[in-house]
Amino acid sequence: MSDFECPPYSKAGFITADSDDDNAIVTGLAFSPRGDQLAVSSMSESAAYARVYSVSDLTLRWTHSLSKVEASCLIWHSSSKSVIIGNQEGDVQSASLDTSEPNDPKMNWGAGETRAFAISGNLLAVGCEACVSILEMGSHRSSTWHSRKDVHFVGDEAGSGELDLRPAGLAFTRNAKLLVVTYEFEGIVIYDAVTAEPVHRVRTLEPCCSSALSPRDNKLFVVNQDEILDVYTINGAKSGHEASLNLSAGMGTVSMFVPILCVHGGAGVLVGGMLGVVRILSATPRTKYGATLQTYRTDTGNKAIQEIVMHNLAQWIDNLFNDFQGYVYAPASRRHYIAFGTADDEWKNGVTIFVTEPQPSTIRQTGSRVWKFLRGLSYVFLAVFLVASICLGILCMVQLCWGSLSLDTLIPFSARLRNRGRTPPSRGRQPQVNRRHDQYWLI
């Protein structure tokens, strides 16, 4: 991946946190799974709202009142038809875009502020101040939760004092079999997503503020309270610390509680700061860990970056064919969106959206895409051939076992193949010998 170049972005638009209140702050952001909508939660002195905007023209599509309780995190239902909202009081609700009813049923975890979400299919992980839970969701119209399991944290045998189980980040692996939980003070724990039992624990160097799991599930990037980005390898019992990067070097103060994201197929890490600056840093040792690939700024003003989200419209194609660390644009679409919201006490806050600029494909990029497609296609044909061969072999074995296919039927068939092209003697007419000429003929 030494030849990776971060694509250039241009500003696509700006959404104010609340058009009726200049003091409102952005508290949550989330792109829909299809990438055509952006959910924004805001909080002011008088009201709190969750709104959904169209990404194409930034028009307002849906508004939901949150009854003066600040939304602490947002995530979309996998159907793209409802937004799951967690607030500071521990309430979690699924608000359907089909209605603007303000009183949707809520589930209160009774464990303090809702701090983090993770979703995979119909599985939802909820991180509160006192526990992390895994549950199954219903349809987008339902706020009913099923099969809730609280993860079972196992501390040190000789541990002293009360455990602080506040989560700093949650992430399901791609197959949804594991849940990776980054705790502020208790390290990183990998849980079985089915049983909620711990599989492995990784000790962190410093208290953690936020984390991001790479698309290949093999790296975890953690921002700690000393403004250091720690890189951890996630590989079962071999998991551990790999590298540390100083985020504040030459960039001033970094906001500790800003979420970070892995972007461009794991080639970069998106990190925010207190000066209205968002950076994409290199996330691979082959291009020097921490090298700044791109820098983006908000409008004029000293603004704290509160939330960062990104959506790649072609990610599903990359997931289908991309089995290495490099990143190549998918042929269907090259659009990538970055959105970050601010929460500053002295300036008007809002959401700034950037989109990748269209770039002509090079011969190398086109060749790489074609090679990836052909390689994926060859895997499909190979799998079909192997399955067909196995099925035919099993069928022959079954016929041999039941007597419908025997060696007596197979041997004459092979003999006929060897005698192909020869004229067999006619039935009922025996060859006779003309001893005078020592020749054979039929009479």
Coordinates of C-alpha atoms in Angstrom, one line a residue:
M1 CA 0.0 0.0 0.0
S2 CA 3.0 2.3 -0.3
D3 CA 1.4 3.9 -3.4
F4 CA -1.8 4.8 -1.7
E5 CA -2.9 8.4 -2.2
C6 CA -5.7 10.0 -0.3
P7 CA -8.4 11.3 -2.7
P8 CA -8.9 15.1 -2.7
Y9 CA -12.1 16.4 -1.1
S10 CA -14.1 19.6 -1.6
K11 CA -16.7 21.2 0.6
A12 CA -20.2 20.1 -0.3
G13 CA -22.3 22.1 2.1
F14 CA -23.0 23.3 5.7
I15 CA -26.0 22.5 8.0
T16 CA -26.6 24.7 11.0
A17 CA -27.1 22.9 14.3
D18 CA -30.4 24.7 14.8
S19 CA -31.7 27.5 12.6
D20 CA -33.7 28.9 15.5
D21 CA -31.0 28.9 18.1
D22 CA -27.4 30.1 17.5
N23 CA -26.2 28.6 20.7
A24 CA -27.2 25.0 19.8
I25 CA -24.5 22.4 19.5
V26 CA -24.2 19.2 17.5
T27 CA -24.4 16.1 19.7
G28 CA -24.6 13.3 17.1
L29 CA -24.1 12.4 13.5
A30 CA -24.9 9.3 11.4
F31 CA -25.0 8.5 7.7
S32 CA -27.7 6.0 6.6
P33 CA -26.5 2.6 5.3
R34 CA -27.3 3.7 1.8
G35 CA -25.5 7.0 2.2
D36 CA -28.4 9.1 0.9
Q37 CA -29.4 10.6 4.3
L38 CA -27.6 12.2 7.2
A39 CA -29.1 12.2 10.8
V40 CA -28.1 15.1 13.0
S41 CA -28.9 15.5 16.7
S42 CA -28.6 19.0 18.3
M43 CA -29.1 20.5 21.8
S44 CA -29.8 24.0 22.9
E45 CA -31.0 25.6 26.1
S46 CA -34.6 25.2 25.2
A47 CA -34.9 22.1 23.1
A48 CA -33.3 19.0 21.6
Y49 CA -34.0 17.6 18.2
A50 CA -33.0 14.8 15.9
R51 CA -33.2 15.7 12.2
V52 CA -32.6 13.8 8.9
Y53 CA -31.3 15.6 5.8
S54 CA -30.9 14.6 2.2
V55 CA -27.3 14.3 1.4
S56 CA -27.8 15.3 -2.3
D57 CA -29.3 18.7 -1.7
L58 CA -29.2 19.1 2.2
T59 CA -33.0 19.5 2.4
L60 CA -34.7 18.7 5.7
R61 CA -36.7 15.5 5.5
W62 CA -37.7 14.6 9.1
T63 CA -37.7 16.2 12.5
H64 CA -38.1 14.4 15.9
S65 CA -38.4 16.2 19.2
L66 CA -36.2 14.8 22.0
S67 CA -38.0 16.5 24.9
K68 CA -35.1 18.6 26.2
V69 CA -32.9 15.6 26.8
E70 CA -29.6 15.6 24.9
A71 CA -29.0 12.8 22.5
S72 CA -25.6 11.3 23.3
C73 CA -25.3 9.0 20.2
L74 CA -27.1 8.1 17.0
I75 CA -27.1 5.1 14.7
W76 CA -29.3 4.0 11.8
H77 CA -31.4 0.8 11.7
S78 CA -30.1 -1.5 9.0
S79 CA -33.3 -0.9 6.9
S80 CA -32.4 2.9 6.6
K81 CA -36.0 3.6 7.8
S82 CA -35.5 4.5 11.4
V83 CA -32.9 6.2 13.6
I84 CA -31.8 4.7 17.0
I85 CA -31.2 7.4 19.5
G86 CA -29.5 7.2 22.9
N87 CA -29.6 10.0 25.4
Q88 CA -27.9 11.2 28.6
E89 CA -30.5 9.6 30.8
G90 CA -29.9 6.1 29.5
D91 CA -33.0 6.0 27.2
V92 CA -32.8 4.2 23.9
Q93 CA -35.5 4.5 21.3
S94 CA -36.0 3.6 17.6
A95 CA -37.7 6.6 15.9
S96 CA -39.3 5.6 12.5
L97 CA -39.0 8.0 9.6
D98 CA -42.6 7.0 8.7
T99 CA -44.0 9.1 11.5
S100 CA -43.1 12.2 13.4
E101 CA -44.8 11.0 16.6
P102 CA -42.8 12.4 19.5
N103 CA -43.7 9.7 22.1
D104 CA -42.1 6.5 20.7
P105 CA -41.7 3.7 23.3
K106 CA -38.3 3.9 25.0
M107 CA -36.1 1.3 26.8
N108 CA -34.1 2.6 29.8
W109 CA -31.1 0.6 30.6
G110 CA -30.9 2.0 34.1
A111 CA -27.1 2.2 33.7
G112 CA -26.5 5.9 33.2
E113 CA -25.7 7.8 30.0
T114 CA -25.8 6.0 26.7
R115 CA -22.3 6.4 25.4
A116 CA -21.9 4.2 22.3
F117 CA -23.7 2.1 19.8
A118 CA -22.6 -0.7 17.4
I119 CA -24.8 -2.4 14.9
S120 CA -24.5 -5.5 12.6
G121 CA -27.7 -6.8 10.9
N122 CA -30.3 -7.1 13.6
L123 CA -27.8 -7.1 16.4
L124 CA -27.4 -3.9 18.4
A125 CA -24.7 -3.3 21.1
V126 CA -25.5 -0.5 23.6
G127 CA -22.8 0.9 25.8
C128 CA -23.9 2.7 29.0
E129 CA -21.9 4.1 31.9
A130 CA -22.2 0.9 33.9
C131 CA -22.5 -1.9 31.4
V132 CA -22.5 -3.0 27.7
S133 CA -25.5 -5.0 26.4
I134 CA -26.2 -7.0 23.2
L135 CA -29.7 -7.4 21.9
E136 CA -31.8 -8.2 18.8
M137 CA -33.9 -5.5 17.2
G138 CA -37.3 -5.9 15.6
S139 CA -38.4 -4.1 12.5
H140 CA -37.9 -0.4 11.9
R141 CA -41.4 0.3 13.1
S142 CA -40.9 -1.5 16.4
S143 CA -39.2 -0.3 19.5
T144 CA -39.2 -3.7 21.1
W145 CA -35.8 -5.3 22.0
H146 CA -35.3 -9.0 22.3
S147 CA -32.8 -11.4 23.9
R148 CA -30.8 -8.8 25.8
K149 CA -27.5 -10.0 27.2
D150 CA -25.2 -8.0 29.4
V151 CA -21.5 -8.7 28.6
H152 CA -19.7 -10.5 31.5
F153 CA -16.6 -8.5 32.3
V154 CA -13.9 -10.5 34.1
G155 CA -11.4 -8.4 36.0
D156 CA -8.1 -9.1 37.6
E157 CA -8.1 -11.9 40.2
A158 CA -6.1 -9.6 42.6
G159 CA -7.8 -6.4 41.5
S160 CA -8.4 -3.7 44.0
G161 CA -11.2 -1.2 44.2
E162 CA -14.4 -0.9 42.2
L163 CA -14.3 -1.5 38.4
D164 CA -15.0 1.5 36.1
L165 CA -16.8 -0.1 33.1
R166 CA -17.5 3.1 31.1
P167 CA -17.1 2.2 27.4
A168 CA -15.2 4.5 25.0
G169 CA -16.0 2.5 21.9
L170 CA -17.9 -0.5 20.5
A171 CA -17.4 -2.4 17.2
F172 CA -18.7 -5.7 15.8
T173 CA -16.4 -7.7 13.6
R174 CA -17.5 -8.2 10.0
N175 CA -19.1 -11.6 10.7
A176 CA -20.8 -10.3 13.9
K177 CA -19.4 -13.1 15.9
L178 CA -17.3 -10.9 18.1
L179 CA -17.8 -7.5 19.8
V180 CA -14.7 -5.4 20.6
V181 CA -15.3 -3.1 23.6
T182 CA -12.8 -0.4 24.5
Y183 CA -13.2 0.7 28.1
E184 CA -11.9 4.0 29.4
F185 CA -10.0 2.4 32.3
E186 CA -10.2 -1.4 31.9
G187 CA -8.5 -1.9 28.6
I188 CA -9.9 -3.7 25.5
V189 CA -12.0 -6.8 25.8
I190 CA -13.2 -9.0 23.0
Y191 CA -16.5 -10.7 23.6
D192 CA -18.4 -13.5 22.0
A193 CA -21.4 -11.7 20.4
V194 CA -23.7 -14.8 20.9
T195 CA -22.9 -15.7 24.6
A196 CA -21.7 -12.2 25.7
E197 CA -18.7 -14.0 27.4
P198 CA -15.2 -12.6 27.2
V199 CA -12.8 -14.2 24.8
H200 CA -9.6 -12.1 25.3
R201 CA -8.5 -9.0 27.1
V202 CA -5.8 -6.5 26.0
R203 CA -4.3 -4.1 28.5
T204 CA -4.0 -0.5 27.3
L205 CA -1.1 1.9 28.1
E206 CA -3.3 4.8 29.2
P207 CA -7.0 5.6 29.8
C208 CA -8.9 5.6 26.5
C209 CA -11.2 8.2 25.0
S210 CA -12.3 6.8 21.7
S211 CA -11.5 3.9 19.4
A212 CA -12.0 2.6 15.8
L213 CA -11.7 -1.0 14.5
S214 CA -10.2 -1.4 11.0
P215 CA -12.3 -3.0 8.2
R216 CA -10.2 -6.2 8.4
D217 CA -10.8 -6.5 12.2
N218 CA -7.0 -6.8 12.7
K219 CA -6.2 -3.3 14.1
L220 CA -7.7 -1.1 16.8
F221 CA -6.9 2.6 16.8
V222 CA -7.3 4.2 20.3
V223 CA -7.0 7.8 21.3
N224 CA -5.9 8.0 24.9
Q225 CA -6.1 10.9 27.4
D226 CA -2.5 12.0 26.7
E227 CA -3.4 12.9 23.1
I228 CA -1.6 9.8 21.8
L229 CA -3.0 7.5 19.1
D230 CA -2.2 3.9 20.1
V231 CA -2.4 1.1 17.6
Y232 CA -3.3 -2.4 18.9
T233 CA -3.1 -5.6 16.9
I234 CA -6.3 -7.7 17.3
N235 CA -5.5 -11.4 16.8
G236 CA -6.8 -13.5 19.7
A237 CA -4.2 -14.4 22.3
K238 CA -1.5 -12.6 20.2
S239 CA -3.3 -9.2 20.5
G240 CA -1.3 -6.3 21.9
H241 CA 0.2 -2.9 21.5
E242 CA 1.9 -2.1 18.2
A243 CA 2.7 1.6 17.9
S244 CA 2.0 5.0 19.3
L245 CA 1.5 8.4 17.5
N246 CA 1.6 11.9 19.0
L247 CA -1.6 13.6 17.7
S248 CA -0.9 17.0 19.0
A249 CA 2.5 17.5 17.5
G250 CA 2.3 20.7 15.4
M251 CA -1.5 20.8 15.6
G252 CA -2.3 22.2 19.0
T253 CA -4.8 20.6 21.4
V254 CA -6.7 17.5 20.3
S255 CA -10.2 17.0 21.6
M256 CA -9.9 13.8 23.6
F257 CA -13.5 12.6 23.3
V258 CA -13.8 13.0 19.5
P259 CA -14.6 9.7 17.8
I260 CA -12.1 8.5 15.3
L261 CA -12.8 6.5 12.1
C262 CA -10.9 4.1 9.9
V263 CA -11.3 5.3 6.3
H264 CA -10.5 4.2 2.7
G265 CA -10.4 0.5 3.4
G266 CA -8.2 0.9 6.5
A267 CA -5.6 3.0 4.7
G268 CA -6.2 6.0 6.9
V269 CA -7.6 7.2 10.2
L270 CA -9.9 10.2 10.5
V271 CA -9.1 12.3 13.6
G272 CA -10.5 15.6 14.8
G273 CA -9.2 18.4 17.1
M274 CA -10.1 21.5 19.1
L275 CA -9.1 24.0 16.4
G276 CA -11.8 23.1 13.9
V277 CA -9.3 20.8 12.1
V278 CA -9.9 17.2 10.8
R279 CA -7.0 15.1 9.6
I280 CA -6.7 11.8 7.7
L281 CA -3.6 10.1 9.0
S282 CA -1.8 7.1 7.5
A283 CA -2.8 3.9 9.2
T284 CA -0.2 1.5 7.8
P285 CA 3.5 1.1 8.7
R286 CA 4.4 0.8 5.0
T287 CA 3.6 4.5 4.5
K288 CA 4.8 5.6 7.9
Y289 CA 2.3 5.5 10.7
G290 CA 0.7 8.9 11.4
A291 CA 1.7 10.8 8.3
T292 CA -0.8 13.4 7.5
L293 CA -2.6 12.6 4.2
Q294 CA -5.3 15.3 4.2
T295 CA -6.4 18.2 6.4
Y296 CA -9.8 19.8 6.4
R297 CA -11.0 22.9 8.3
T298 CA -14.4 24.2 9.5
D299 CA -15.5 27.8 8.9
T300 CA -13.6 30.6 10.6
G301 CA -13.6 30.2 14.4
N302 CA -12.1 28.1 17.1
K303 CA -14.5 25.2 17.1
A304 CA -14.3 21.8 18.9
I305 CA -15.0 18.9 16.6
Q306 CA -17.7 17.0 18.4
E307 CA -18.6 14.2 15.9
I308 CA -17.1 12.7 12.8
V309 CA -18.8 10.3 10.3
M310 CA -17.9 9.0 6.8
H311 CA -19.8 7.1 4.2
N312 CA -18.4 5.3 1.1
L313 CA -21.1 4.6 -1.5
A314 CA -19.0 1.9 -3.1
Q315 CA -18.0 0.1 0.1
W316 CA -20.2 -2.9 -0.6
I317 CA -18.2 -3.7 -3.7
D318 CA -14.9 -3.3 -1.8
N319 CA -16.1 -5.7 0.9
L320 CA -17.0 -8.3 -1.9
F321 CA -13.6 -8.3 -3.6
N322 CA -11.1 -6.5 -1.3
D323 CA -9.1 -9.1 0.7
F324 CA -5.9 -7.1 1.2
Q325 CA -4.9 -3.9 3.0
G326 CA -4.8 -1.7 -0.1
Y327 CA -7.8 0.3 -1.2
V328 CA -9.0 0.8 -4.8
Y329 CA -12.0 2.7 -5.9
A330 CA -14.9 0.5 -6.9
P331 CA -16.1 1.0 -10.5
A332 CA -19.7 1.7 -9.5
S333 CA -19.0 4.9 -7.6
R334 CA -16.1 7.0 -6.3
R335 CA -18.1 9.3 -3.9
H336 CA -17.0 9.4 -0.3
Y337 CA -18.6 11.7 2.2
I338 CA -17.1 13.1 5.4
A339 CA -19.3 15.1 7.8
F340 CA -18.2 16.6 11.1
G341 CA -20.1 18.6 13.6
T342 CA -19.0 21.2 16.1
A343 CA -19.8 22.0 19.7
D344 CA -18.3 25.4 20.5
D345 CA -19.6 27.8 23.2
E346 CA -18.5 31.0 21.3
W347 CA -19.4 30.3 17.7
K348 CA -22.4 29.1 15.7
N349 CA -22.2 25.4 15.4
G350 CA -23.2 23.1 12.6
V351 CA -22.2 20.2 10.3
T352 CA -19.7 20.6 7.5
I353 CA -19.8 18.1 4.7
F354 CA -17.0 17.2 2.3
V355 CA -17.2 15.0 -0.8
T356 CA -14.5 13.5 -3.0
E357 CA -13.7 15.4 -6.1
P358 CA -14.1 13.3 -9.4
Q359 CA -10.8 12.1 -10.6
P360 CA -10.0 10.4 -13.9
S361 CA -8.9 6.8 -13.5
T362 CA -5.3 5.9 -14.3
I363 CA -4.3 2.9 -16.3
R364 CA -3.0 1.3 -13.1
Q365 CA -6.2 1.9 -11.2
T366 CA -8.3 0.5 -14.0
G367 CA -6.0 -2.6 -14.3
S368 CA -6.2 -3.1 -10.6
R369 CA -10.0 -3.0 -10.6
V370 CA -10.2 -5.4 -13.5
W371 CA -7.7 -7.8 -11.8
K372 CA -9.8 -7.7 -8.6
F373 CA -13.0 -8.4 -10.5
L374 CA -11.4 -11.3 -12.5
R375 CA -9.8 -12.8 -9.4
G376 CA -13.2 -12.6 -7.5
L377 CA -14.9 -14.2 -10.5
S378 CA -12.3 -17.0 -10.6
Y379 CA -13.0 -17.7 -7.0
V380 CA -16.7 -18.1 -7.8
F381 CA -16.1 -20.5 -10.7
L382 CA -13.6 -22.5 -8.6
A383 CA -16.1 -22.8 -5.8
V384 CA -18.9 -23.9 -8.2
F385 CA -16.6 -26.5 -9.8
L386 CA -15.6 -27.9 -6.4
V387 CA -19.2 -28.1 -5.3
A388 CA -20.3 -29.8 -8.5
S389 CA -17.4 -32.3 -8.3
I390 CA -18.2 -33.2 -4.7
C391 CA -21.9 -33.6 -5.5
L392 CA -21.2 -35.9 -8.4
G393 CA -18.8 -38.0 -6.3
I394 CA -21.3 -38.4 -3.6
L395 CA -24.0 -39.4 -6.1
C396 CA -21.7 -42.1 -7.6
M397 CA -20.9 -43.5 -4.1
V398 CA -24.6 -43.6 -3.2
Q399 CA -25.4 -45.5 -6.5
L400 CA -22.6 -47.9 -5.8
C401 CA -23.8 -48.5 -2.3
W402 CA -27.4 -49.1 -3.4
G403 CA -26.5 -51.3 -6.3
S404 CA -28.0 -49.2 -9.1
L405 CA -24.5 -48.5 -10.3
S406 CA -22.0 -51.4 -10.3
L407 CA -18.6 -52.2 -11.6
D408 CA -20.2 -54.6 -14.2
T409 CA -21.8 -51.6 -15.8
L410 CA -18.7 -49.4 -15.6
I411 CA -16.2 -52.0 -17.1
P412 CA -18.1 -52.5 -20.5
F413 CA -18.5 -48.8 -20.8
S414 CA -14.7 -48.3 -20.5
A415 CA -14.1 -51.2 -22.9
R416 CA -16.4 -49.5 -25.5
L417 CA -14.3 -46.3 -25.1
R418 CA -11.1 -48.3 -25.9
N419 CA -12.7 -50.0 -29.0
R420 CA -14.1 -46.8 -30.4
G421 CA -13.6 -46.8 -34.2
R422 CA -13.4 -50.6 -34.6
T423 CA -16.1 -52.5 -36.5
P424 CA -17.6 -55.2 -34.2
P425 CA -18.8 -58.5 -35.6
S426 CA -22.4 -58.7 -36.6
R427 CA -24.7 -60.7 -34.5
G428 CA -25.7 -64.2 -35.8
R429 CA -23.0 -64.4 -38.4
Q430 CA -19.8 -66.1 -37.5
P431 CA -16.6 -65.4 -39.4
Q432 CA -15.3 -68.4 -41.4
V433 CA -11.8 -69.0 -42.6
N434 CA -10.7 -69.4 -46.2
R435 CA -7.7 -71.6 -45.7
R436 CA -6.5 -71.2 -49.3
H437 CA -5.9 -67.6 -49.0
D438 CA -5.6 -67.4 -45.2
Q439 CA -8.2 -64.5 -45.2
Y440 CA -11.3 -63.9 -43.2
W441 CA -14.7 -63.0 -44.6
L442 CA -18.3 -63.2 -43.6
I443 CA -20.8 -65.4 -45.4

